[in-house]
C-alpha cells in the first residue's frame, strides 16, 4: 500500500516536471521583438543598423531563423561556440534578452536565403 502511494506520488512529480518543462520551453520561445530592438543598439555597431552588416567578418542577422539566433547566442554564452568578441556580448545576456534579440533580428527583412534548387 505504501509502495503504491509512493509510485503514485512519483508519477505526479514526473507529470508536474513535464508540464513545468513545457511551460519553460514556451516561455523561452516567447521573445518580444520591440524589446529586442531596444536591446540591439549595442549590436548595431558591428552587425549593422538593421542587422545587415556591410563588413564581411560580421554576420548578417536580419531574417535569420530565430531558433538559430537563440542557439548561437546561448553557445557563445556557455562557451561551446568560441569567439572572443561574441563571448563578451553574449555573456551579459539573460535568456529573455536572447529571446527578445532573436525575435527582433528574425523579424527584419534580410538577404539571407538558401540556394535555388535546379
Ligand atoms: C564588436 C563587434 C560585435 C558586436 C558589438 C556584436 N557582435 Fe555579434 N558577432 C561579431 C562577430 C565578429 C561574429 C562572428 C563570430 C564567429 O565567427 O563566430 C558575430 C556573430 C554573431 C552571431 C552568430 C551569427 C551567425 O550567423 O552564426 C550572432 C547571433 C550575433 N553575433 C549576435 C549579436 C548580438 C545579439 C549582439 C548585441 C547584443 C552582437 N552580436 C554584438 C561581432 C560583434
PDB file of C-alpha atoms and ligand atoms in Angstrom:
ATOM      1  CA  UNK A   1       0.000   0.000   0.000  1.00  0.00           C
ATOM      2  CA  UNK A   2       2.752   2.438   0.987  1.00  0.00           C
ATOM      3  CA  UNK A   3       4.704   1.374  -2.084  1.00  0.00           C
ATOM      4  CA  UNK A   4       1.692   2.050  -4.290  1.00  0.00           C
ATOM      5  CA  UNK A   5       1.267   5.510  -2.786  1.00  0.00           C
ATOM      6  CA  UNK A   6       4.956   6.191  -3.361  1.00  0.00           C
ATOM      7  CA  UNK A   7       4.730   5.169  -7.006  1.00  0.00           C
ATOM      8  CA  UNK A   8       1.639   7.331  -7.427  1.00  0.00           C
ATOM      9  CA  UNK A   9       3.391  10.379  -5.989  1.00  0.00           C
ATOM     10  CA  UNK A  10       6.383   9.700  -8.201  1.00  0.00           C
ATOM     11  CA  UNK A  11       4.108   9.719 -11.223  1.00  0.00           C
ATOM     12  CA  UNK A  12       2.553  13.012 -10.126  1.00  0.00           C
ATOM     13  CA  UNK A  13       6.020  14.511  -9.633  1.00  0.00           C
ATOM     14  CA  UNK A  14       7.061  13.336 -13.097  1.00  0.00           C
ATOM     15  CA  UNK A  15       3.919  14.789 -14.662  1.00  0.00           C
ATOM     16  CA  UNK A  16       4.482  18.097 -12.856  1.00  0.00           C
ATOM     17  CA  UNK A  17       8.054  18.244 -14.100  1.00  0.00           C
ATOM     18  CA  UNK A  18       6.888  17.507 -17.625  1.00  0.00           C
ATOM     19  CA  UNK A  19       4.281  20.290 -17.524  1.00  0.00           C
ATOM     20  CA  UNK A  20       6.785  22.717 -15.990  1.00  0.00           C
ATOM     21  CA  UNK A  21       9.226  21.812 -18.761  1.00  0.00           C
ATOM     22  CA  UNK A  22       6.656  22.509 -21.436  1.00  0.00           C
ATOM     23  CA  UNK A  23       5.885  25.909 -19.940  1.00  0.00           C
ATOM     24  CA  UNK A  24       9.563  26.753 -19.524  1.00  0.00           C
ATOM     25  CA  UNK A  25      10.060  25.904 -23.195  1.00  0.00           C
ATOM     26  CA  UNK A  26       7.160  28.126 -24.198  1.00  0.00           C
ATOM     27  CA  UNK A  27       8.422  30.994 -22.041  1.00  0.00           C
ATOM     28  CA  UNK A  28      11.845  30.772 -23.635  1.00  0.00           C
ATOM     29  CA  UNK A  29      10.375  30.834 -27.115  1.00  0.00           C
ATOM     30  CA  UNK A  30       8.333  33.958 -26.448  1.00  0.00           C
ATOM     31  CA  UNK A  31      10.620  36.770 -27.490  1.00  0.00           C
ATOM     32  CA  UNK A  32       9.446  40.374 -27.731  1.00  0.00           C
ATOM     33  CA  UNK A  33      10.736  41.958 -30.950  1.00  0.00           C
ATOM     34  CA  UNK A  34      10.106  45.527 -29.725  1.00  0.00           C
ATOM     35  CA  UNK A  35      12.121  44.896 -26.568  1.00  0.00           C
ATOM     36  CA  UNK A  36      14.747  43.226 -28.731  1.00  0.00           C
ATOM     37  CA  UNK A  37      15.044  46.321 -30.903  1.00  0.00           C
ATOM     38  CA  UNK A  38      15.990  48.385 -27.854  1.00  0.00           C
ATOM     39  CA  UNK A  39      18.496  45.784 -26.688  1.00  0.00           C
ATOM     40  CA  UNK A  40      20.045  45.607 -30.171  1.00  0.00           C
ATOM     41  CA  UNK A  41      21.559  49.095 -30.150  1.00  0.00           C
ATOM     42  CA  UNK A  42      24.922  47.729 -28.970  1.00  0.00           C
ATOM     43  CA  UNK A  43      24.844  45.055 -31.675  1.00  0.00           C
ATOM     44  CA  UNK A  44      24.375  47.588 -34.471  1.00  0.00           C
ATOM     45  CA  UNK A  45      27.988  48.787 -34.257  1.00  0.00           C
ATOM     46  CA  UNK A  46      29.115  45.552 -35.872  1.00  0.00           C
ATOM     47  CA  UNK A  47      26.020  43.849 -37.247  1.00  0.00           C
ATOM     48  CA  UNK A  48      24.620  46.956 -38.956  1.00  0.00           C
ATOM     49  CA  UNK A  49      21.699  49.249 -38.195  1.00  0.00           C
ATOM     50  CA  UNK A  50      19.067  46.785 -39.418  1.00  0.00           C
ATOM     51  CA  UNK A  51      21.009  43.606 -38.782  1.00  0.00           C
ATOM     52  CA  UNK A  52      22.663  43.888 -42.193  1.00  0.00           C
ATOM     53  CA  UNK A  53      26.378  44.402 -41.797  1.00  0.00           C
ATOM     54  CA  UNK A  54      28.406  45.814 -44.666  1.00  0.00           C
ATOM     55  CA  UNK A  55      31.577  44.194 -43.327  1.00  0.00           C
ATOM     56  CA  UNK A  56      32.049  40.522 -44.223  1.00  0.00           C
ATOM     57  CA  UNK A  57      33.524  39.487 -40.877  1.00  0.00           C
ATOM     58  CA  UNK A  58      30.295  40.488 -39.102  1.00  0.00           C
ATOM     59  CA  UNK A  59      27.458  38.093 -39.933  1.00  0.00           C
ATOM     60  CA  UNK A  60      24.110  39.360 -41.214  1.00  0.00           C
ATOM     61  CA  UNK A  61      21.466  38.725 -38.574  1.00  0.00           C
ATOM     62  CA  UNK A  62      18.392  40.182 -40.330  1.00  0.00           C
ATOM     63  CA  UNK A  63      15.971  37.484 -41.393  1.00  0.00           C
ATOM     64  CA  UNK A  64      17.958  34.682 -39.765  1.00  0.00           C
ATOM     65  CA  UNK A  65      15.883  31.922 -38.160  1.00  0.00           C
ATOM     66  CA  UNK A  66      15.017  32.814 -34.586  1.00  0.00           C
ATOM     67  CA  UNK A  67      15.964  29.337 -33.337  1.00  0.00           C
ATOM     68  CA  UNK A  68      19.383  29.691 -34.980  1.00  0.00           C
ATOM     69  CA  UNK A  69      19.988  33.058 -33.302  1.00  0.00           C
ATOM     70  CA  UNK A  70      18.940  31.687 -29.903  1.00  0.00           C
ATOM     71  CA  UNK A  71      21.235  28.709 -30.340  1.00  0.00           C
ATOM     72  CA  UNK A  72      24.178  30.857 -31.476  1.00  0.00           C
ATOM     73  CA  UNK A  73      23.844  33.306 -28.587  1.00  0.00           C
ATOM     74  CA  UNK A  74      23.448  30.541 -25.998  1.00  0.00           C
ATOM     75  CA  UNK A  75      26.505  28.805 -27.440  1.00  0.00           C
ATOM     76  CA  UNK A  76      28.647  31.953 -27.222  1.00  0.00           C
ATOM     77  CA  UNK A  77      27.386  32.476 -23.688  1.00  0.00           C
ATOM     78  CA  UNK A  78      28.231  28.971 -22.482  1.00  0.00           C
ATOM     79  CA  UNK A  79      31.465  28.790 -24.485  1.00  0.00           C
ATOM     80  CA  UNK A  80      30.554  25.899 -26.797  1.00  0.00           C
ATOM     81  CA  UNK A  81      30.931  28.319 -29.708  1.00  0.00           C
ATOM     82  CA  UNK A  82      34.205  30.093 -29.217  1.00  0.00           C
ATOM     83  CA  UNK A  83      34.619  33.702 -30.229  1.00  0.00           C
ATOM     84  CA  UNK A  84      36.292  36.256 -28.004  1.00  0.00           C
ATOM     85  CA  UNK A  85      34.171  39.170 -29.217  1.00  0.00           C
ATOM     86  CA  UNK A  86      30.785  37.493 -29.026  1.00  0.00           C
ATOM     87  CA  UNK A  87      31.591  35.747 -25.742  1.00  0.00           C
ATOM     88  CA  UNK A  88      31.794  39.190 -24.201  1.00  0.00           C
ATOM     89  CA  UNK A  89      28.487  40.394 -25.606  1.00  0.00           C
ATOM     90  CA  UNK A  90      26.538  37.153 -25.131  1.00  0.00           C
ATOM     91  CA  UNK A  91      27.900  36.666 -21.630  1.00  0.00           C
ATOM     92  CA  UNK A  92      25.894  39.649 -20.445  1.00  0.00           C
ATOM     93  CA  UNK A  93      22.599  38.426 -21.934  1.00  0.00           C
ATOM     94  CA  UNK A  94      19.779  36.759 -19.991  1.00  0.00           C
ATOM     95  CA  UNK A  95      17.555  34.094 -21.551  1.00  0.00           C
ATOM     96  CA  UNK A  96      14.892  36.777 -22.019  1.00  0.00           C
ATOM     97  CA  UNK A  97      17.414  39.121 -23.722  1.00  0.00           C
ATOM     98  CA  UNK A  98      18.352  36.307 -26.102  1.00  0.00           C
ATOM     99  CA  UNK A  99      14.712  35.526 -26.891  1.00  0.00           C
ATOM    100  CA  UNK A 100      13.948  39.223 -27.486  1.00  0.00           C
ATOM    101  CA  UNK A 101      17.016  39.795 -29.682  1.00  0.00           C
ATOM    102  CA  UNK A 102      16.250  36.663 -31.702  1.00  0.00           C
ATOM    103  CA  UNK A 103      12.630  37.760 -32.172  1.00  0.00           C
ATOM    104  CA  UNK A 104      13.821  41.175 -33.340  1.00  0.00           C
ATOM    105  CA  UNK A 105      16.524  40.138 -35.794  1.00  0.00           C
ATOM    106  CA  UNK A 106      14.463  37.289 -37.252  1.00  0.00           C
ATOM    107  CA  UNK A 107      11.600  39.716 -37.901  1.00  0.00           C
ATOM    108  CA  UNK A 108      13.748  42.012 -40.061  1.00  0.00           C
ATOM    109  CA  UNK A 109      13.831  41.642 -43.825  1.00  0.00           C
ATOM    110  CA  UNK A 110      17.255  40.432 -44.907  1.00  0.00           C
ATOM    111  CA  UNK A 111      19.151  38.969 -47.833  1.00  0.00           C
ATOM    112  CA  UNK A 112      19.816  35.547 -46.255  1.00  0.00           C
ATOM    113  CA  UNK A 113      18.457  32.691 -48.321  1.00  0.00           C
ATOM    114  CA  UNK A 114      19.101  29.112 -49.264  1.00  0.00           C
ATOM    115  CA  UNK A 115      20.326  28.383 -52.771  1.00  0.00           C
ATOM    116  CA  UNK A 116      17.748  27.935 -55.504  1.00  0.00           C
ATOM    117  CA  UNK A 117      17.164  24.316 -56.467  1.00  0.00           C
ATOM    118  CA  UNK A 118      17.804  23.395 -60.104  1.00  0.00           C
TER     119      UNK A 118
HETATM  120  C1  LIG B   1      32.379  44.345 -31.705  1.00  0.00           C
HETATM  121  C2  LIG B   1      31.597  43.734 -32.768  1.00  0.00           C
HETATM  122  C3  LIG B   1      30.343  42.952 -32.397  1.00  0.00           C
HETATM  123  C4  LIG B   1      29.288  43.360 -31.609  1.00  0.00           C
HETATM  124  C5  LIG B   1      29.106  44.707 -30.920  1.00  0.00           C
HETATM  125  C6  LIG B   1      28.327  42.273 -31.621  1.00  0.00           C
HETATM  126  N1  LIG B   1      28.782  41.251 -32.392  1.00  0.00           N
HETATM  127 FE1  LIG B   1      27.751  39.516 -32.838  1.00  0.00          FE
HETATM  128  N2  LIG B   1      29.335  38.867 -33.926  1.00  0.00           N
HETATM  129  C7  LIG B   1      30.526  39.548 -34.117  1.00  0.00           C
HETATM  130  C8  LIG B   1      31.452  38.697 -34.840  1.00  0.00           C
HETATM  131  C9  LIG B   1      32.882  39.042 -35.252  1.00  0.00           C
HETATM  132  C10 LIG B   1      30.760  37.486 -35.087  1.00  0.00           C
HETATM  133  C11 LIG B   1      31.301  36.226 -35.781  1.00  0.00           C
HETATM  134  C12 LIG B   1      31.903  35.339 -34.717  1.00  0.00           C
HETATM  135  C13 LIG B   1      32.155  33.927 -35.159  1.00  0.00           C
HETATM  136  O1  LIG B   1      32.899  33.707 -36.108  1.00  0.00           O
HETATM  137  O2  LIG B   1      31.563  33.000 -34.518  1.00  0.00           O
HETATM  138  C14 LIG B   1      29.442  37.638 -34.501  1.00  0.00           C
HETATM  139  C15 LIG B   1      28.470  36.662 -34.550  1.00  0.00           C
HETATM  140  C16 LIG B   1      27.183  36.795 -34.062  1.00  0.00           C
HETATM  141  C17 LIG B   1      26.130  35.812 -34.193  1.00  0.00           C
HETATM  142  C18 LIG B   1      26.230  34.497 -34.948  1.00  0.00           C
HETATM  143  C19 LIG B   1      25.741  34.731 -36.370  1.00  0.00           C
HETATM  144  C20 LIG B   1      25.828  33.543 -37.284  1.00  0.00           C
HETATM  145  O3  LIG B   1      25.448  33.672 -38.449  1.00  0.00           O
HETATM  146  O4  LIG B   1      26.244  32.459 -36.845  1.00  0.00           O
HETATM  147  C21 LIG B   1      25.035  36.308 -33.558  1.00  0.00           C
HETATM  148  C22 LIG B   1      23.689  35.642 -33.442  1.00  0.00           C
HETATM  149  C23 LIG B   1      25.409  37.586 -33.005  1.00  0.00           C
HETATM  150  N3  LIG B   1      26.710  37.859 -33.325  1.00  0.00           N
HETATM  151  C24 LIG B   1      24.559  38.400 -32.297  1.00  0.00           C
HETATM  152  C25 LIG B   1      24.951  39.598 -31.703  1.00  0.00           C
HETATM  153  C26 LIG B   1      24.093  40.357 -30.832  1.00  0.00           C
HETATM  154  C27 LIG B   1      22.655  39.993 -30.490  1.00  0.00           C
HETATM  155  C28 LIG B   1      24.809  41.444 -30.428  1.00  0.00           C
HETATM  156  C29 LIG B   1      24.389  42.525 -29.473  1.00  0.00           C
HETATM  157  C30 LIG B   1      23.974  42.095 -28.153  1.00  0.00           C
HETATM  158  C31 LIG B   1      26.126  41.357 -31.051  1.00  0.00           C
HETATM  159  N4  LIG B   1      26.167  40.208 -31.809  1.00  0.00           N
HETATM  160  C32 LIG B   1      27.134  42.290 -30.923  1.00  0.00           C
HETATM  161  C33 LIG B   1      30.801  40.837 -33.713  1.00  0.00           C
HETATM  162  C34 LIG B   1      30.005  41.605 -32.872  1.00  0.00           C
END
